[in-house]
PDB file of C-alpha atoms in Angstrom:
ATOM      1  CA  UNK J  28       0.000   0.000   0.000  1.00  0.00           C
ATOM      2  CA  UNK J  29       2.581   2.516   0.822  1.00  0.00           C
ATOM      3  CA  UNK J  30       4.455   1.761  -2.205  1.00  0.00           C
ATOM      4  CA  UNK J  31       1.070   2.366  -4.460  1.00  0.00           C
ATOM      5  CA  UNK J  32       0.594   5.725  -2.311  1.00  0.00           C
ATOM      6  CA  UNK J  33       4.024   7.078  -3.025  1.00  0.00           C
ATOM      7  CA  UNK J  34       3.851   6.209  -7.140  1.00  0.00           C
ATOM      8  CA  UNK J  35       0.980   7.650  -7.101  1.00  0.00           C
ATOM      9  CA  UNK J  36       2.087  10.896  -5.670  1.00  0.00           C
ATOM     10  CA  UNK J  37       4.925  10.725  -7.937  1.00  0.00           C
ATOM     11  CA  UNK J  38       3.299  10.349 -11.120  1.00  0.00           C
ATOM     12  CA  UNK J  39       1.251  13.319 -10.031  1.00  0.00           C
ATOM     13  CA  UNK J  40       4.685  15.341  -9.485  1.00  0.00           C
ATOM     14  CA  UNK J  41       5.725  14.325 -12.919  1.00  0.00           C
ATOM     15  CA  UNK J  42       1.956  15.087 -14.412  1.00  0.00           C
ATOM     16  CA  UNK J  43       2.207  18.455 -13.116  1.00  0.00           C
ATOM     17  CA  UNK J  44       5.454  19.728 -14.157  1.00  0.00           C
ATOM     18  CA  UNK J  45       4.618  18.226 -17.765  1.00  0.00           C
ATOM     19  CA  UNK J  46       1.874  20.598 -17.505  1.00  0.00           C
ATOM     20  CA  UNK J  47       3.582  23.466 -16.104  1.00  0.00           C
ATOM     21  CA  UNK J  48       6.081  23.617 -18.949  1.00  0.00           C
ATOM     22  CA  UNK J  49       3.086  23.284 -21.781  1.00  0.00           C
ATOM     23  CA  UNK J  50       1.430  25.983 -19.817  1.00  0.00           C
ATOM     24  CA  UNK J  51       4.665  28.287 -20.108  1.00  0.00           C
ATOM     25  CA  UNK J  52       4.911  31.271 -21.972  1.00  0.00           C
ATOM     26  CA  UNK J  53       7.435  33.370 -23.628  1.00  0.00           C
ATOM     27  CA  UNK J  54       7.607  37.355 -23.868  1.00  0.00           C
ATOM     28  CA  UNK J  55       7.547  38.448 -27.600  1.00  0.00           C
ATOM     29  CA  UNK J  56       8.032  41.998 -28.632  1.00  0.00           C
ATOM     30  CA  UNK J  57       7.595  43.016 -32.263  1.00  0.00           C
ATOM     31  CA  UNK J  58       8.661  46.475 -33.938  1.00  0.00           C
ATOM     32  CA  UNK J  59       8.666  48.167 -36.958  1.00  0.00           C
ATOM     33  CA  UNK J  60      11.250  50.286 -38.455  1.00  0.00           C
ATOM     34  CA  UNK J  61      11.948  51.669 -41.606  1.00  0.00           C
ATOM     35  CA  UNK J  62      14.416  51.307 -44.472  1.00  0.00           C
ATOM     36  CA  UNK J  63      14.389  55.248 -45.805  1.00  0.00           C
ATOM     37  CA  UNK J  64      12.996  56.348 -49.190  1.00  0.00           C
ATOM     38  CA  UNK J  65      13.017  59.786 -51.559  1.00  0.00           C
ATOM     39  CA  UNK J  66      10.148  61.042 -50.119  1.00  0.00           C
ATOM     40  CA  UNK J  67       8.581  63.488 -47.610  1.00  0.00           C
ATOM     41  CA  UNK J  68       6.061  60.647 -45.882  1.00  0.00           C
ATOM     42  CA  UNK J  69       4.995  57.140 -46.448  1.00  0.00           C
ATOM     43  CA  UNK J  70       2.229  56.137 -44.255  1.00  0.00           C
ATOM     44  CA  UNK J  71       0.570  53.227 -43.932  1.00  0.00           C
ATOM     45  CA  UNK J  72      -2.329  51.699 -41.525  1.00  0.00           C
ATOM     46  CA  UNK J  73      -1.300  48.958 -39.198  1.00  0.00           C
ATOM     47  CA  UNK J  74      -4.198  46.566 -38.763  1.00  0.00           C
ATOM     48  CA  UNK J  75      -2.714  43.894 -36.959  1.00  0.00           C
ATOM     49  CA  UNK J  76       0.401  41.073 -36.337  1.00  0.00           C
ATOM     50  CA  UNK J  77      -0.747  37.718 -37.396  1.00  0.00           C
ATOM     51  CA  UNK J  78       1.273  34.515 -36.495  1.00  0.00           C
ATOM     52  CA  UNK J  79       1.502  31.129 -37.950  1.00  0.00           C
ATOM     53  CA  UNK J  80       2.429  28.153 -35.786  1.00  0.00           C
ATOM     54  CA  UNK J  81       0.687  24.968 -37.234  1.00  0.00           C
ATOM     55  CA  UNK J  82       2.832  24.946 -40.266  1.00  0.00           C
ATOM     56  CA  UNK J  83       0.725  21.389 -41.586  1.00  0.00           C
ATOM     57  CA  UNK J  84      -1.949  22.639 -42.646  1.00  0.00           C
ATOM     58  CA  UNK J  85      -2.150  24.912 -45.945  1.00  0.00           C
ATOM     59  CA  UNK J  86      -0.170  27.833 -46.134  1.00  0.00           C
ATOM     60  CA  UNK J  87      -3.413  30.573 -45.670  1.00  0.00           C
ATOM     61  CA  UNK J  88      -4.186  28.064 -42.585  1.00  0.00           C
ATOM     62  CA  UNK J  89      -3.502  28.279 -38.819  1.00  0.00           C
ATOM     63  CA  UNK J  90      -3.108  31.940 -38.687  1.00  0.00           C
ATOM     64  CA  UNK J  91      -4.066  33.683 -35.518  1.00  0.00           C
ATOM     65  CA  UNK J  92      -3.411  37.613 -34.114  1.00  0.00           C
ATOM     66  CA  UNK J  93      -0.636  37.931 -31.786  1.00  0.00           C
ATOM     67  CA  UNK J  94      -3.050  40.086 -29.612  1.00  0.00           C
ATOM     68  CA  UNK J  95      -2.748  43.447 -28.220  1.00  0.00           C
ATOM     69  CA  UNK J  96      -1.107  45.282 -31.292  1.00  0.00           C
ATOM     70  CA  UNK J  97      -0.783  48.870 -31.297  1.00  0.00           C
ATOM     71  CA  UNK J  98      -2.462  49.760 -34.647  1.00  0.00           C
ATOM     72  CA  UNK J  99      -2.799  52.810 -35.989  1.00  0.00           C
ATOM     73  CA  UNK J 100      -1.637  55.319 -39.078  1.00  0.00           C
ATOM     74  CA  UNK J 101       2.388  55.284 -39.409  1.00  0.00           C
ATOM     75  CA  UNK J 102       5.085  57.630 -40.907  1.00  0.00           C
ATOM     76  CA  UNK J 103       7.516  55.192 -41.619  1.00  0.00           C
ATOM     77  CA  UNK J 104       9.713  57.744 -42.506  1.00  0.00           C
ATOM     78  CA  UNK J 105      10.037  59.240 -39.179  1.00  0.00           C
ATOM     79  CA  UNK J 106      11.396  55.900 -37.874  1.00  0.00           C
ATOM     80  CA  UNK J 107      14.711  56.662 -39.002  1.00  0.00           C
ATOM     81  CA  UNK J 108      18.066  57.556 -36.457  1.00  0.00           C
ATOM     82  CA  UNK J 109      17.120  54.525 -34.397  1.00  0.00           C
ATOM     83  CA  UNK J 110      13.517  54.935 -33.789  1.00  0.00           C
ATOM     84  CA  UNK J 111      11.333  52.125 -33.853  1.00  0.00           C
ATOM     85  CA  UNK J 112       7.846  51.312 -33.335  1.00  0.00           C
ATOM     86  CA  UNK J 113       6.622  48.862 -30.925  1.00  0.00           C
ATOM     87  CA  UNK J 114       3.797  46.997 -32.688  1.00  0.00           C
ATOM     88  CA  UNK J 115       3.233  44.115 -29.974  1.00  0.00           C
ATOM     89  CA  UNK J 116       4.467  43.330 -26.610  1.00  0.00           C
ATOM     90  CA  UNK J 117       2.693  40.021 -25.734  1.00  0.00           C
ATOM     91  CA  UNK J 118       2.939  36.565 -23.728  1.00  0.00           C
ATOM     92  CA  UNK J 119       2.912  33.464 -26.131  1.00  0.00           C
ATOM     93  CA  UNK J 120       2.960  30.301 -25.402  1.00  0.00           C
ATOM     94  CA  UNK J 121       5.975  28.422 -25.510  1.00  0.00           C
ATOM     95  CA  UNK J 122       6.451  26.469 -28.533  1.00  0.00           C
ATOM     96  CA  UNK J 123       7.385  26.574 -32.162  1.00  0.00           C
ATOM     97  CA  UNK J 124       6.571  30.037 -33.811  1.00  0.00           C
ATOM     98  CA  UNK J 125       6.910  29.013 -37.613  1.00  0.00           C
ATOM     99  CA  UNK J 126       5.817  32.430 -39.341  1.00  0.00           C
ATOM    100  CA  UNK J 127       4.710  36.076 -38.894  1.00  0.00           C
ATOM    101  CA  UNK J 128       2.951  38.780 -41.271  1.00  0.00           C
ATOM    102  CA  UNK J 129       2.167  42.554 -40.889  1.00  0.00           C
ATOM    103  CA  UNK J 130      -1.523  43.396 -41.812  1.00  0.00           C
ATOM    104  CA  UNK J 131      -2.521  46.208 -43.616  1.00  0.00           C
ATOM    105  CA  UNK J 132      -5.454  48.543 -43.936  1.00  0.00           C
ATOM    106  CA  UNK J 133      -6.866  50.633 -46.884  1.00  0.00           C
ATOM    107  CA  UNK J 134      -5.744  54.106 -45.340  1.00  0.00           C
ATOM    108  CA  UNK J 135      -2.356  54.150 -47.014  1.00  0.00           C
ATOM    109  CA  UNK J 136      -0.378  56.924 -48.669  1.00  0.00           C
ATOM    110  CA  UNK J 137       2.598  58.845 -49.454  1.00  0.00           C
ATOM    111  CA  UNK J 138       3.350  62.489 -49.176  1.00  0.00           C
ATOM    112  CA  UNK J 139       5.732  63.743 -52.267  1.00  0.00           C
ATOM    113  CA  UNK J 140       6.547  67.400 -52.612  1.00  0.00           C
ATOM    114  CA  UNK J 141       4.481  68.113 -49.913  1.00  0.00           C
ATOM    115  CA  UNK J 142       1.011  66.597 -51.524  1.00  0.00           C
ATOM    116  CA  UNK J 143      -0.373  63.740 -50.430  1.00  0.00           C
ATOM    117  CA  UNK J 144      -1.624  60.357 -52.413  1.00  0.00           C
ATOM    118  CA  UNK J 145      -3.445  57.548 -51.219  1.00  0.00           C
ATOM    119  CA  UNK J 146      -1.506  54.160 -52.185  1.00  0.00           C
ATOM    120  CA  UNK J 147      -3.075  51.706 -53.681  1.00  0.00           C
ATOM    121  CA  UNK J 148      -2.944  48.523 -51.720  1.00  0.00           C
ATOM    122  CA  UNK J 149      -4.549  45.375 -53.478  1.00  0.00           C
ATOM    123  CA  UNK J 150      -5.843  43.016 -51.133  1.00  0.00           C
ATOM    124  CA  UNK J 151      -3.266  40.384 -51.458  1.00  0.00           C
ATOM    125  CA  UNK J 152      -0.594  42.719 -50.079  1.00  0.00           C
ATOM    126  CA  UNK J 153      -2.989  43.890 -47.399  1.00  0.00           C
ATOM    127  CA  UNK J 154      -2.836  40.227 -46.095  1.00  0.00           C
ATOM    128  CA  UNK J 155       0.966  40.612 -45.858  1.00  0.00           C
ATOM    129  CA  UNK J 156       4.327  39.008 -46.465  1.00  0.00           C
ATOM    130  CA  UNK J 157       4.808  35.637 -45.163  1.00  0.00           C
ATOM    131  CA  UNK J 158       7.878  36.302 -43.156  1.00  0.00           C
ATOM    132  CA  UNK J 159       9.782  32.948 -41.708  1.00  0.00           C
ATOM    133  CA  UNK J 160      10.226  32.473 -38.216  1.00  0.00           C
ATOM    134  CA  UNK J 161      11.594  29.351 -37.390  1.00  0.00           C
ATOM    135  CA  UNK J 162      12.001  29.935 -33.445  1.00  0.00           C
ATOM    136  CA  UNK J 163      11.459  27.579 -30.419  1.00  0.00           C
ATOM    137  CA  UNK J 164      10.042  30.068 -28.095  1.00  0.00           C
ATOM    138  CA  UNK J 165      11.274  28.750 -24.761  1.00  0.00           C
ATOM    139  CA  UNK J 166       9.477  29.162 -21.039  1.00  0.00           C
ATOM    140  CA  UNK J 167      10.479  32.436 -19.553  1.00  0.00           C
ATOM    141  CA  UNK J 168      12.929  33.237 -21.894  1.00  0.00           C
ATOM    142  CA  UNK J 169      12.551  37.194 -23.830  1.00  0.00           C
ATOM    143  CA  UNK J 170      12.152  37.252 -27.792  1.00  0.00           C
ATOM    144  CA  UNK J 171      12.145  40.501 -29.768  1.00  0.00           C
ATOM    145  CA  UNK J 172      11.336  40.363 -33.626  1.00  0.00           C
ATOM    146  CA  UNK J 173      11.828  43.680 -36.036  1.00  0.00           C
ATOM    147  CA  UNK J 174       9.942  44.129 -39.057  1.00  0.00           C
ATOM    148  CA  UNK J 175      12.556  46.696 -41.136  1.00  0.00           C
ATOM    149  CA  UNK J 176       9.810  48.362 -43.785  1.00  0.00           C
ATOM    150  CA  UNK J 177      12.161  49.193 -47.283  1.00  0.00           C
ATOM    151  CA  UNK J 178      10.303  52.099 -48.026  1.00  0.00           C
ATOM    152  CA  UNK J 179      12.366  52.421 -52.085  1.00  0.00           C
ATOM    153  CA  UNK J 180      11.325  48.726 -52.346  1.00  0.00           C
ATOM    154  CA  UNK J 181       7.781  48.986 -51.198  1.00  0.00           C
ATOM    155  CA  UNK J 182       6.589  52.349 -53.239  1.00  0.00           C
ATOM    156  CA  UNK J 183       5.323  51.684 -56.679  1.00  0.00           C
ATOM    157  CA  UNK J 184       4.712  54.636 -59.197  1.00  0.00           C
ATOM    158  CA  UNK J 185       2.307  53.894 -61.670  1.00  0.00           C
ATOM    159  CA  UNK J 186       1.852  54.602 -65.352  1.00  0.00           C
ATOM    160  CA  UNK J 187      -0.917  57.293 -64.272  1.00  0.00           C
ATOM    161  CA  UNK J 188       0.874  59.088 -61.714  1.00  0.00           C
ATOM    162  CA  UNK J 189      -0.595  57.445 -59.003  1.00  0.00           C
ATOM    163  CA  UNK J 190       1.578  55.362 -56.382  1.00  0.00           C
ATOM    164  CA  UNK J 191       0.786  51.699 -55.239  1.00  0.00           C
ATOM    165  CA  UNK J 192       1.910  49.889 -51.940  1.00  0.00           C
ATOM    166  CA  UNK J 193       3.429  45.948 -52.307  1.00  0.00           C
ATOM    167  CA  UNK J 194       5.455  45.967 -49.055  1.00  0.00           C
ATOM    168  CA  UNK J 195       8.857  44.503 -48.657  1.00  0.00           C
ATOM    169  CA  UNK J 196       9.654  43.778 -45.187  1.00  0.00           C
ATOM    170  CA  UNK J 197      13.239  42.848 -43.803  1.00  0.00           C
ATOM    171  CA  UNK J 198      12.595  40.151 -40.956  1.00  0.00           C
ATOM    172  CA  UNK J 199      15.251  39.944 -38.357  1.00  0.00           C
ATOM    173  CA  UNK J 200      15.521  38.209 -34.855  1.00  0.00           C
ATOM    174  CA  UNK J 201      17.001  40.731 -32.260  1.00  0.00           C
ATOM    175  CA  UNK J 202      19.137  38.657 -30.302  1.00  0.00           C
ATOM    176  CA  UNK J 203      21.081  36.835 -33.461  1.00  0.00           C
ATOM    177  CA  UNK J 204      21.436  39.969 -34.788  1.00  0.00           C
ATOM    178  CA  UNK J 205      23.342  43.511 -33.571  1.00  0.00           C
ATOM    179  CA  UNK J 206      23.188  46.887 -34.947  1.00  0.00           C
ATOM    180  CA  UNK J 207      25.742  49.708 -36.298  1.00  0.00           C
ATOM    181  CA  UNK J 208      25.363  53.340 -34.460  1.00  0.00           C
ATOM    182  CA  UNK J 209      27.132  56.848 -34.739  1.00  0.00           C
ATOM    183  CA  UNK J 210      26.673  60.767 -35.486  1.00  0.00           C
ATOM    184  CA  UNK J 211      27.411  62.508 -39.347  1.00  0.00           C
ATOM    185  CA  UNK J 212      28.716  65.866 -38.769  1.00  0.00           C
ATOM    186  CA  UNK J 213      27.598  68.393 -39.612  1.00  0.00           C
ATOM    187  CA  UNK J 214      23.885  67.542 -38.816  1.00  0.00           C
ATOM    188  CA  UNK J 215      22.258  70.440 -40.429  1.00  0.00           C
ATOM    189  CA  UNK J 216      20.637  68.057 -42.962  1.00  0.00           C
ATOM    190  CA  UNK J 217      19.639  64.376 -43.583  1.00  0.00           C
ATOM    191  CA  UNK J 218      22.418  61.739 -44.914  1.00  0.00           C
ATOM    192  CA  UNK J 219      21.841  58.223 -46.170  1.00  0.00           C
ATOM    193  CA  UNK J 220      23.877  55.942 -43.978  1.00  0.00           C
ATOM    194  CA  UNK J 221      23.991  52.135 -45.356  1.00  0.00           C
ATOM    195  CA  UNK J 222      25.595  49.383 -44.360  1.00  0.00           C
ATOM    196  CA  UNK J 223      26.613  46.581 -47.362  1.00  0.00           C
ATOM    197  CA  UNK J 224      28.250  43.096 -48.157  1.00  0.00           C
ATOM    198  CA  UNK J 225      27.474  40.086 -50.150  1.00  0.00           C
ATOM    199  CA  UNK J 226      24.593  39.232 -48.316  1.00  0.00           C
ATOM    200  CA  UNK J 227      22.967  41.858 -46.731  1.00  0.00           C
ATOM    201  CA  UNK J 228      22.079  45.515 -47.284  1.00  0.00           C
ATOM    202  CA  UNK J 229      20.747  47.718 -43.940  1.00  0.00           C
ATOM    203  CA  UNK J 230      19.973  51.701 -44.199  1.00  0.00           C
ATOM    204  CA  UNK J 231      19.165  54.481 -42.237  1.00  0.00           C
ATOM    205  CA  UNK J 232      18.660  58.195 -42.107  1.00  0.00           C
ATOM    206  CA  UNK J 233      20.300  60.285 -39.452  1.00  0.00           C
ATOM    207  CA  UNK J 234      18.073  62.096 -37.160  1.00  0.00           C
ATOM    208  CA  UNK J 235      18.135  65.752 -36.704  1.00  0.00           C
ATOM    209  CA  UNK J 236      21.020  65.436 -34.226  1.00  0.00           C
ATOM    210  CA  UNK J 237      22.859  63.614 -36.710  1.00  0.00           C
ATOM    211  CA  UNK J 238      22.771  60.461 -35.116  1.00  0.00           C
ATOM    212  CA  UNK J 239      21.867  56.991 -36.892  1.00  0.00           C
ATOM    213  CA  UNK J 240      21.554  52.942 -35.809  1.00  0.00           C
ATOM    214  CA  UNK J 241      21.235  50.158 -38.047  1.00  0.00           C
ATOM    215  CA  UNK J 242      18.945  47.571 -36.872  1.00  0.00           C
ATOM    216  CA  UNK J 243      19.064  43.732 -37.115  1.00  0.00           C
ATOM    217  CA  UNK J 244      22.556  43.432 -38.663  1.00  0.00           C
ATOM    218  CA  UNK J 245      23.543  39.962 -38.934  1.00  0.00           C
ATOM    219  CA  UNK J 246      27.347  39.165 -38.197  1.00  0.00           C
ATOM    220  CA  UNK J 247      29.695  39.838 -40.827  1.00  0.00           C
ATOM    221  CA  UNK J 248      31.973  42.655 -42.534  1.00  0.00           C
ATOM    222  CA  UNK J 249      30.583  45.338 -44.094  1.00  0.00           C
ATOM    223  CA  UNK J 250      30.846  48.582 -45.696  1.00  0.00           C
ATOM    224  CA  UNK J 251      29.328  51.449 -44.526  1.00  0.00           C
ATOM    225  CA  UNK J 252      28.934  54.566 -46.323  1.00  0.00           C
ATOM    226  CA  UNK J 253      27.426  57.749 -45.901  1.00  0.00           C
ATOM    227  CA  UNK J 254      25.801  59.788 -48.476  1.00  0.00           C
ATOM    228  CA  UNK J 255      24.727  63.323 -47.344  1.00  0.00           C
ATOM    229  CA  UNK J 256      21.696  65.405 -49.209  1.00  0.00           C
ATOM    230  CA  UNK J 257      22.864  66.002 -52.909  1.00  0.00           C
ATOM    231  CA  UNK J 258      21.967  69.684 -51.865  1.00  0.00           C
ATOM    232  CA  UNK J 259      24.818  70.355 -48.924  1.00  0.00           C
ATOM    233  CA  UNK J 260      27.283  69.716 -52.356  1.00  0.00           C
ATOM    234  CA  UNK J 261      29.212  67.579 -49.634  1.00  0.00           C
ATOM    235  CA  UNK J 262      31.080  63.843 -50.867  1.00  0.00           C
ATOM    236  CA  UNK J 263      30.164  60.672 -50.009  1.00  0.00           C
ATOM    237  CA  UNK J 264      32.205  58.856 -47.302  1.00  0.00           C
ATOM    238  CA  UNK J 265      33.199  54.747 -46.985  1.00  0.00           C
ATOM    239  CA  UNK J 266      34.147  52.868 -43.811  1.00  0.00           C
ATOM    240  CA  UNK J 267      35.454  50.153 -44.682  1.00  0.00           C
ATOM    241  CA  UNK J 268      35.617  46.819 -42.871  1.00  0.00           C
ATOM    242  CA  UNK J 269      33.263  47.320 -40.405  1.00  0.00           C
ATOM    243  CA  UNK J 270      33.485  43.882 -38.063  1.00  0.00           C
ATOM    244  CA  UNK J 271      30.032  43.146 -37.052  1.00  0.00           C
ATOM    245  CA  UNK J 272      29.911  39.956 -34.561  1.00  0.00           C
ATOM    246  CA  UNK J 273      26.618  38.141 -33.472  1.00  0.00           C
ATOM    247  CA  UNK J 274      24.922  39.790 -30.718  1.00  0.00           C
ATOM    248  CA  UNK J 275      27.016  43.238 -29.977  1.00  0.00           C
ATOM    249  CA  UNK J 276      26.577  46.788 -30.751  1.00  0.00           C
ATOM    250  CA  UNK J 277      29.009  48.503 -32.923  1.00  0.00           C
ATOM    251  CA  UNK J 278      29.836  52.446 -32.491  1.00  0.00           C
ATOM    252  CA  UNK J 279      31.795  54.183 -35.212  1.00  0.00           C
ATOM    253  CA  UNK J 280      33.674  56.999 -34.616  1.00  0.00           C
ATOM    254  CA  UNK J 281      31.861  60.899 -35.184  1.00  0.00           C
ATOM    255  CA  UNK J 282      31.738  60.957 -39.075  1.00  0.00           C
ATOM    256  CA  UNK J 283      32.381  64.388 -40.646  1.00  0.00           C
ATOM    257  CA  UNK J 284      31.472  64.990 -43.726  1.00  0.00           C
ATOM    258  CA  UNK J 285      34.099  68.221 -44.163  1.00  0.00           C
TER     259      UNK J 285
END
């Protein structure tokens, strides 16, 4: 009898800290940032943050909201210099995470020599990319996912004059990747600062202080150059063999332009 009493009690043990560990979740944030374009304002309406983890099914299948997303009407190009836009900030379950997308809604447009357009956005790019995942979200353990908007890639001008919206989205996972951060002197107007190899091409605008970060920059050597408005008649500058490894933050030396 005693020896039934004490399986019993320890199959119960074992029961309940199977079910503590499928009852775990895992902190996911998700933000938005914005690979810069030739233009005075791209926004574009942020319905929601859908994720896929059932990845049997059919690929339109098994796709649920991540819950509590911050939509609303975005400037993407005031998330430049760093800035980035929290989206979600949400308790998952632990598990596989297989695929994410960015929703979009119909109030979309662009702002070009200070007039606005509405973007076209058929509905198959409202439904958004199908960006790959591929993470075991652990119990207790922090995730944070960036969704880098190319603004140059994602603007389409058509024959009429009008402009259209088929969004290309850079997916990166924050912790395997770092960023790249200084200041441009002088600051008095925007530069182009882009990071470049084989593999990988990441871009930002400096801020009004002058200051920039790359986001989501996987390891690896890169060139980094600097290309200030065509109108402060100022050259282009190269840093070469920028050493980027997995997980760090990189800070260049004050770049001036002069």
């Amino acid at each position: 009898m005693l020896s039934l009493i004490a399986f019993t009690m320890f199959s119960c043990s074992d029961d309940d800290s199977g079910s503590n560990e499928e009852e775990g979740t895992a902190q996911v944030t998700v933000r938005m940032t914005d690979a810069p374009g030739d233009y005075d304002g791209v926004l574009i309406d942020v319905e929601d943050v859908m994720i896929r983890t059932d990845m049997d099914g059919a690929e339109d299948e098994g796709w649920e909201s991540i819950g509590e997303v911050e939509t609303g009407v975005y400037d993407l190009l005031e998330l430049t210099g760093g800035v980035s836009q929290l989206l979600a900030d949400v308790e998952l379950p632990a598990g596989y995470l297989g695929q994410m997308r960015l929703i979009l809604g119909n109030d979309n447009s662009i702002v070009v020599n200070g007039e606005s357009y509405a973007m076209a956005t058929p509905s198959a790019q409202q439904s958004g990319l199908k960006l790959n995942v591929n993470q075991d979200l652990e119990a207790g353990e922090q995730y944070s996912f960036l969704l880098d908007f190319d603004v140059e890639e994602s603007v389409v001008q058509q024959g009429n004059g009008g402009y259209s919206l088929k969004p290309v989205i850079r997916f990166s996972a924050e912790e395997g990747a770092s960023t790249i951060e200084g200041e441009v002197h002088p600051s008095d107007f925007r530069s182009l600062v882009k990071a470049q190899n084989a593999s990988n091409t990441i871009s930002a605008y400096t801020d009004a202080n002058g200051n920039f970060t790359l986001h989501g920059v996987p390891a690896g050597t890169y060139k980094v150059t600097i290309t200030p408005d065509v109108a402060s008649n100022l050259p282009t500058i190269e840093e070469n063999n920028v050493v980027v490894e997995a997980g760090s933050s990189v800070n260049l030396d004050t770049i001036f332009l002069e």
